[in-house]
Amino acid sequence: MKKPMCLAAAFCFALAISPSVQPRSSSNLNEVIIGNMLTKLQRIVRVPALSVAVVRKGKLEAAVTIGKKDITNQYEATVDTAFRLASVSKVVGATMLAKLVQDGYLEPEAPIKTYLPNLPEHFGEITTLQLLAHTSGLPHYQALDSTISSQHYLTAQDTLTAVGSRPLLATPGEQYLYSSHGYTLLGALYEEVTQKPLHQSTREFIHELTGLETPMLEDVTRRNSNQSNAFELRVDGPGTIKRHDQSYSPFGTGFIATASDLAMFGNAVLNSAVLNDETRQMMFTPVELPHSGTTGTYLYMVGFGWRVGIDYAARRVVHHSGITQGARSALILYPEADLSVAILSNASWTAQIERTAFSIADILLETQSISPASGEYTFTGSFDGVPIEGFLRCYSDGGECVFSDHAGALSQWLTGFNYSSQQTASWPALLAVTDTEAVIKLITTVGFADLRIAPDDCKDLCYVTEFGDARKLKLKFVNRFRSDHISEY
């Protein structure tokens, strides 16, 4: 049998995969790998529950939920547990509005006062598209919003009082200024155009698009036994908190869903005949500003509510993430690969949630498997320009590894996001392999990070990943530890 060519001597072992670790189906392996990673992540971050679902070409490829939805009564979260979507709600609302445009009921560049004539005069020139792309000039949350969740709003029209007549921060259409309040207006606009209560029209739209029950609008006045409780992370462990009422902005932060239903929603956005290709192009085309190019940040551009960017393998993604009390969430779509990844949790935590989703997507897109190789591999390198050194110690059982930089710059930075304030010098990792390379999947306080070969990023062959605001981790492995799994190489 012809042996594969290695890209780096230190990781030739990663290509020696034992046939015994191959599952009967790729879906089973996907769930095993994802479940293993989530379990390790939960132990580090201490979020009570995490839920991930991956849909490819209309098929649920993986659905994994771990942890508790109720820590007082020790009730387990399951794949049927619904979590808050936080700002992922925005792409649900944006897609609903896109369907109104498709059906001829809404002109996205007409002033919103065309549909909501009672708005304050200085809102008069704001358009639906500007609200969706965060170029309306409306502010995000302010000090006066400290009690915004103390009132329950029965209709989206009622939520207009939550926005009030606050002044704009910029001329509409001139700047990108992220604003959930803009999506509060959009919920009221949708209700006015359809002349139906938003709870009703949302159920009808989701049923038409996917045939599923969620995403659905949360109603904190009614007990939902399938919904997770909300938690906050504390020094002494996670604590249950009262779910504050997010009815003030249904399209901004008001939806709940199971991870599987959310991933199926993403798949339907890519494929359902309910939406035509022109509508998809509208949703996924970045909005341009008159003087400074497209909207968004250095990480992504913003279209019709959807964020448009690339993952670390330069694949096009459309997505959104969210954070609020009792939730951290993300929905990532790969249009060309027909892949949808949903990540939901029941506590707010600092996470590079998009990169975590990229790491999960790679398991399927690159057909990653876990290497059973063992050994200790030392490295030198840098984190954010600061020199570090350490080791990757792997065990033959299931590709389990420990990564350590000897409490160096990386661990010091990551420990800053540890709610227990416990200093950590080593991190769990998995060694994944494709047909051509090894990938070190680090599991940290801010989520997953994939270390992979980046020959254009170093003078010598090295492994690279990013954390936070473009902080690069660069490593060169300088020796290999002989084991029975790698000796033939």
Coordinates of C-alpha atoms in Angstrom, one line a residue, residues 127-435:
T127 CA -35.1 52.6 5.7
T128 CA -35.7 48.9 6.4
L129 CA -32.4 48.0 4.7
Q130 CA -30.5 50.5 7.0
L131 CA -32.0 48.9 10.1
L132 CA -31.1 45.5 8.9
A133 CA -27.5 46.5 8.0
H134 CA -27.0 48.6 11.2
T135 CA -26.6 51.9 9.3
S136 CA -29.7 53.6 10.6
G137 CA -27.8 55.7 13.1
L138 CA -29.9 54.3 16.0
P139 CA -27.9 53.5 19.2
H140 CA -27.4 50.1 20.7
Y141 CA -28.2 49.6 24.4
Q142 CA -27.7 52.7 26.6
A143 CA -27.8 53.5 30.3
L144 CA -31.5 54.2 30.1
D145 CA -32.1 50.6 29.0
S146 CA -31.1 49.2 32.4
T147 CA -34.8 48.3 33.2
I148 CA -35.8 47.6 29.6
S149 CA -36.5 43.9 30.5
S150 CA -38.8 44.7 33.4
Q151 CA -41.9 45.0 31.2
H152 CA -43.6 42.4 29.2
Y153 CA -44.8 43.5 25.7
L154 CA -47.8 41.7 24.3
T155 CA -47.3 42.9 20.7
A156 CA -44.4 44.1 18.6
Q157 CA -46.2 47.3 18.1
D158 CA -46.1 47.9 21.8
T159 CA -42.2 47.6 21.8
L160 CA -41.9 50.9 20.0
T161 CA -42.2 52.6 23.4
A162 CA -38.9 50.7 24.3
V163 CA -37.1 52.6 21.6
G164 CA -38.8 55.9 22.3
S165 CA -37.6 59.0 20.5
R166 CA -33.9 58.7 21.4
P167 CA -31.6 60.8 19.2
L168 CA -29.7 59.2 16.4
L169 CA -25.9 58.8 16.6
A170 CA -25.3 59.3 12.9
T171 CA -27.1 60.3 9.7
P172 CA -29.0 57.3 8.4
G173 CA -27.0 55.4 5.8
E174 CA -23.6 57.0 6.7
Q175 CA -22.0 54.7 9.3
Y176 CA -22.1 51.1 10.6
L177 CA -23.3 51.2 14.2
Y178 CA -24.6 48.0 15.6
S179 CA -28.1 48.4 17.1
S180 CA -30.6 45.9 18.5
H181 CA -33.0 48.8 18.8
G182 CA -33.2 48.9 15.0
Y183 CA -34.5 45.3 15.1
T184 CA -37.1 46.3 17.6
L185 CA -38.5 48.7 14.9
L186 CA -38.3 45.9 12.4
G187 CA -40.5 43.6 14.5
A188 CA -43.1 46.3 14.7
L189 CA -42.8 46.9 11.0
Y190 CA -43.4 43.2 10.2
E191 CA -46.4 43.1 12.5
E192 CA -47.9 46.2 10.8
V193 CA -47.3 44.9 7.3
T194 CA -48.8 41.5 7.9
Q195 CA -51.5 42.7 10.2
K196 CA -51.1 39.7 12.4
P197 CA -49.6 39.2 15.9
L198 CA -45.9 38.5 15.5
H199 CA -46.2 35.3 17.5
Q200 CA -48.7 34.0 15.0
S201 CA -46.9 35.1 11.8
T202 CA -43.6 33.7 13.2
R203 CA -45.1 30.3 13.7
E204 CA -46.7 30.3 10.3
F205 CA -43.4 31.4 8.6
I206 CA -41.2 28.7 10.3
H207 CA -43.8 26.0 9.6
E208 CA -43.8 27.0 5.9
L209 CA -40.0 27.2 5.7
T210 CA -39.1 24.0 7.7
G211 CA -42.2 22.4 9.1
L212 CA -40.6 22.5 12.6
E213 CA -41.7 24.1 15.8
T214 CA -38.7 26.3 16.5
P215 CA -37.3 28.9 16.2
M216 CA -40.2 30.5 18.1
L217 CA -40.6 33.7 20.1
E218 CA -40.0 33.2 23.8
D219 CA -42.8 34.0 26.2
V220 CA -41.5 34.3 29.8
T221 CA -45.0 34.5 31.1
R222 CA -45.7 30.9 30.2
R223 CA -43.7 27.9 31.4
N224 CA -42.0 25.9 28.6
S225 CA -40.8 22.6 30.0
N226 CA -38.6 22.1 26.9
Q227 CA -36.7 25.3 27.4
S228 CA -33.5 25.5 29.4
N229 CA -33.2 27.6 32.5
A230 CA -30.9 30.6 32.3
F231 CA -27.6 30.7 34.1
E232 CA -24.6 33.0 34.9
L233 CA -21.1 31.9 35.5
R234 CA -19.7 32.7 38.9
V235 CA -16.4 32.1 40.8
D236 CA -18.1 29.3 42.8
G237 CA -19.8 27.7 39.8
P238 CA -22.8 28.4 37.6
G239 CA -25.9 29.9 39.2
T240 CA -29.5 30.0 38.1
I241 CA -30.8 33.4 37.2
K242 CA -34.3 34.7 36.4
R243 CA -34.8 34.9 32.7
H244 CA -35.2 38.6 32.0
D245 CA -38.0 39.4 29.6
Q246 CA -36.7 40.0 26.1
S247 CA -40.1 40.8 24.5
Y248 CA -38.9 44.4 24.1
S249 CA -37.1 43.3 20.9
P250 CA -38.6 40.1 19.3
F251 CA -36.4 40.4 16.1
G252 CA -33.4 41.6 18.0
T253 CA -33.1 39.0 20.7
G254 CA -36.4 37.3 21.3
F255 CA -36.3 33.8 19.8
I256 CA -35.6 30.4 21.2
A257 CA -34.8 27.1 19.4
T258 CA -33.3 23.7 19.6
A259 CA -29.9 23.4 18.0
S260 CA -31.2 20.9 15.5
D261 CA -34.2 23.1 14.5
L262 CA -31.9 26.1 14.1
A263 CA -29.4 24.2 11.9
M264 CA -32.4 23.0 9.9
F265 CA -33.6 26.6 9.6
G266 CA -30.1 27.5 8.2
N267 CA -30.4 24.6 5.7
A268 CA -33.8 25.9 4.6
V269 CA -32.4 29.4 4.1
L270 CA -29.9 27.9 1.7
N271 CA -32.3 25.5 -0.1
S272 CA -36.0 25.9 0.5
A273 CA -38.2 26.8 -2.4
V274 CA -40.0 29.2 -0.1
L275 CA -37.1 31.6 -0.8
N276 CA -35.9 32.2 -4.3
D277 CA -32.3 32.7 -5.5
E278 CA -32.8 36.5 -5.9
T279 CA -33.9 36.7 -2.3
R280 CA -30.8 34.7 -1.1
Q281 CA -28.6 37.0 -3.1
M282 CA -30.2 40.0 -1.5
M283 CA -29.7 38.6 2.0
F284 CA -26.1 37.6 1.4
T285 CA -24.9 40.7 -0.4
P286 CA -23.0 43.2 1.8
V287 CA -24.5 46.7 2.0
E288 CA -22.3 49.5 0.8
L289 CA -21.7 52.8 2.6
P290 CA -21.4 55.9 0.5
H291 CA -18.0 56.9 1.7
S292 CA -16.3 53.9 3.4
G293 CA -17.1 50.8 1.4
T294 CA -19.1 47.9 2.9
T295 CA -20.7 47.7 6.3
G296 CA -19.4 45.6 9.2
T297 CA -16.1 44.9 10.9
Y298 CA -12.7 43.5 10.1
L299 CA -14.2 40.0 10.6
Y300 CA -17.3 40.3 8.4
M301 CA -19.5 42.5 6.2
V302 CA -23.3 42.9 6.7
G303 CA -26.0 42.3 4.2
F304 CA -29.7 42.0 4.7
G305 CA -29.2 41.2 8.3
W306 CA -26.8 38.3 7.6
R307 CA -23.1 38.6 8.2
V308 CA -20.9 37.6 5.3
G309 CA -17.3 36.5 5.7
I310 CA -14.8 33.7 5.4
D311 CA -13.6 31.0 7.8
Y312 CA -9.9 30.3 8.4
A313 CA -9.7 28.1 5.3
A314 CA -11.0 31.1 3.2
R315 CA -14.4 29.4 2.6
R316 CA -17.4 31.8 2.3
V317 CA -19.7 31.8 5.3
V318 CA -22.9 33.6 6.2
H319 CA -23.7 33.8 9.9
H320 CA -24.6 35.5 13.0
S321 CA -23.8 35.1 16.7
G322 CA -25.4 36.2 19.9
I323 CA -24.9 36.8 23.6
T324 CA -27.3 37.8 26.3
Q325 CA -28.2 36.7 29.9
G326 CA -28.5 33.0 29.9
A327 CA -27.2 32.4 26.3
R328 CA -24.3 32.3 23.9
S329 CA -25.2 31.3 20.4
A330 CA -24.1 31.0 16.7
L331 CA -25.5 30.0 13.4
I332 CA -22.9 29.5 10.6
L333 CA -23.9 28.6 7.0
Y334 CA -21.5 27.4 4.3
P335 CA -23.5 28.0 1.0
E336 CA -21.1 26.3 -1.3
A337 CA -20.8 23.2 0.9
D338 CA -24.5 23.2 1.8
L339 CA -23.6 23.0 5.5
S340 CA -25.3 24.6 8.5
V341 CA -23.8 24.6 12.0
A342 CA -25.7 25.7 15.1
I343 CA -24.2 26.2 18.6
L344 CA -26.3 27.0 21.6
S345 CA -25.6 27.3 25.4
N346 CA -27.5 28.4 28.5
A347 CA -25.0 30.9 30.0
S348 CA -23.3 34.0 28.8
W349 CA -19.6 33.4 28.3
T350 CA -16.6 34.9 26.5
A351 CA -16.2 32.8 23.4
Q352 CA -14.7 32.9 19.9
I353 CA -18.0 31.3 18.9
E354 CA -17.6 31.7 15.2
R355 CA -14.1 30.0 15.2
T356 CA -15.6 27.3 17.4
A357 CA -18.2 26.7 14.7
F358 CA -15.5 26.6 12.0
S359 CA -13.6 23.9 14.0
I360 CA -16.8 21.8 14.1
A361 CA -17.5 22.4 10.4
D362 CA -14.0 21.2 9.5
I363 CA -14.7 17.8 11.0
L364 CA -17.2 17.3 8.2
L365 CA -15.8 19.5 5.4
E366 CA -12.3 18.0 5.6
T367 CA -13.4 14.5 6.8
Q368 CA -11.4 14.8 9.9
S369 CA -10.8 11.7 12.0
I370 CA -9.1 11.4 15.4
S371 CA -5.6 9.9 15.4
P372 CA -4.8 7.2 17.9
A373 CA -1.1 8.1 17.9
S374 CA 0.8 8.7 21.1
G375 CA 3.9 10.6 22.0
E376 CA 5.3 13.9 23.3
Y377 CA 6.1 16.6 20.9
T378 CA 7.9 19.7 22.1
F379 CA 7.6 23.1 20.4
T380 CA 8.9 26.6 20.4
G381 CA 6.9 29.6 19.1
S382 CA 5.1 32.8 20.0
F383 CA 1.7 34.1 21.1
D384 CA 0.8 37.6 20.2
G385 CA 4.5 38.1 19.5
V386 CA 5.7 36.9 22.9
P387 CA 8.0 33.8 22.8
I388 CA 6.6 30.6 24.3
E389 CA 7.7 26.9 24.5
G390 CA 6.0 23.7 25.6
F391 CA 4.7 20.3 24.5
L392 CA 1.8 18.4 23.0
R393 CA 1.5 15.1 24.8
C394 CA -0.8 12.6 23.1
Y395 CA -2.1 9.2 24.2
S396 CA -3.1 6.2 22.1
D397 CA -6.6 6.1 23.5
G398 CA -8.9 8.2 21.3
G399 CA -6.5 10.8 20.2
E400 CA -6.5 12.5 23.6
C401 CA -3.8 15.1 24.1
V402 CA -2.6 17.7 26.5
F403 CA -1.2 21.0 25.3
S404 CA 1.0 23.1 27.6
D405 CA 3.0 26.3 27.2
H406 CA 4.3 26.0 30.7
A407 CA 2.0 28.8 31.9
G408 CA 3.3 31.1 29.2
A409 CA 1.7 34.0 27.4
L410 CA -1.1 31.9 25.8
S411 CA -2.2 30.4 29.1
Q412 CA -2.0 33.7 30.9
W413 CA -4.2 35.3 28.3
L414 CA -6.7 32.4 28.3
T415 CA -6.8 32.2 32.1
G416 CA -8.1 35.8 32.0
F417 CA -11.4 34.3 30.8
N418 CA -11.6 31.6 33.5
Y419 CA -14.5 32.4 35.8
S420 CA -13.0 30.3 38.6
S421 CA -9.9 32.5 38.5
Q422 CA -7.9 29.3 38.7
Q423 CA -4.5 29.6 36.9
T424 CA -4.2 27.0 34.1
A425 CA -1.0 26.0 32.3
S426 CA -2.3 23.2 30.1
W427 CA -5.3 22.6 27.9
P428 CA -7.0 19.5 26.4
A429 CA -6.6 18.9 22.7
L430 CA -7.5 16.4 20.1
L431 CA -5.3 15.3 17.2
A432 CA -7.4 15.2 14.0
V433 CA -6.2 14.1 10.6
T434 CA -7.2 14.6 7.0
D435 CA -5.8 12.9 3.9

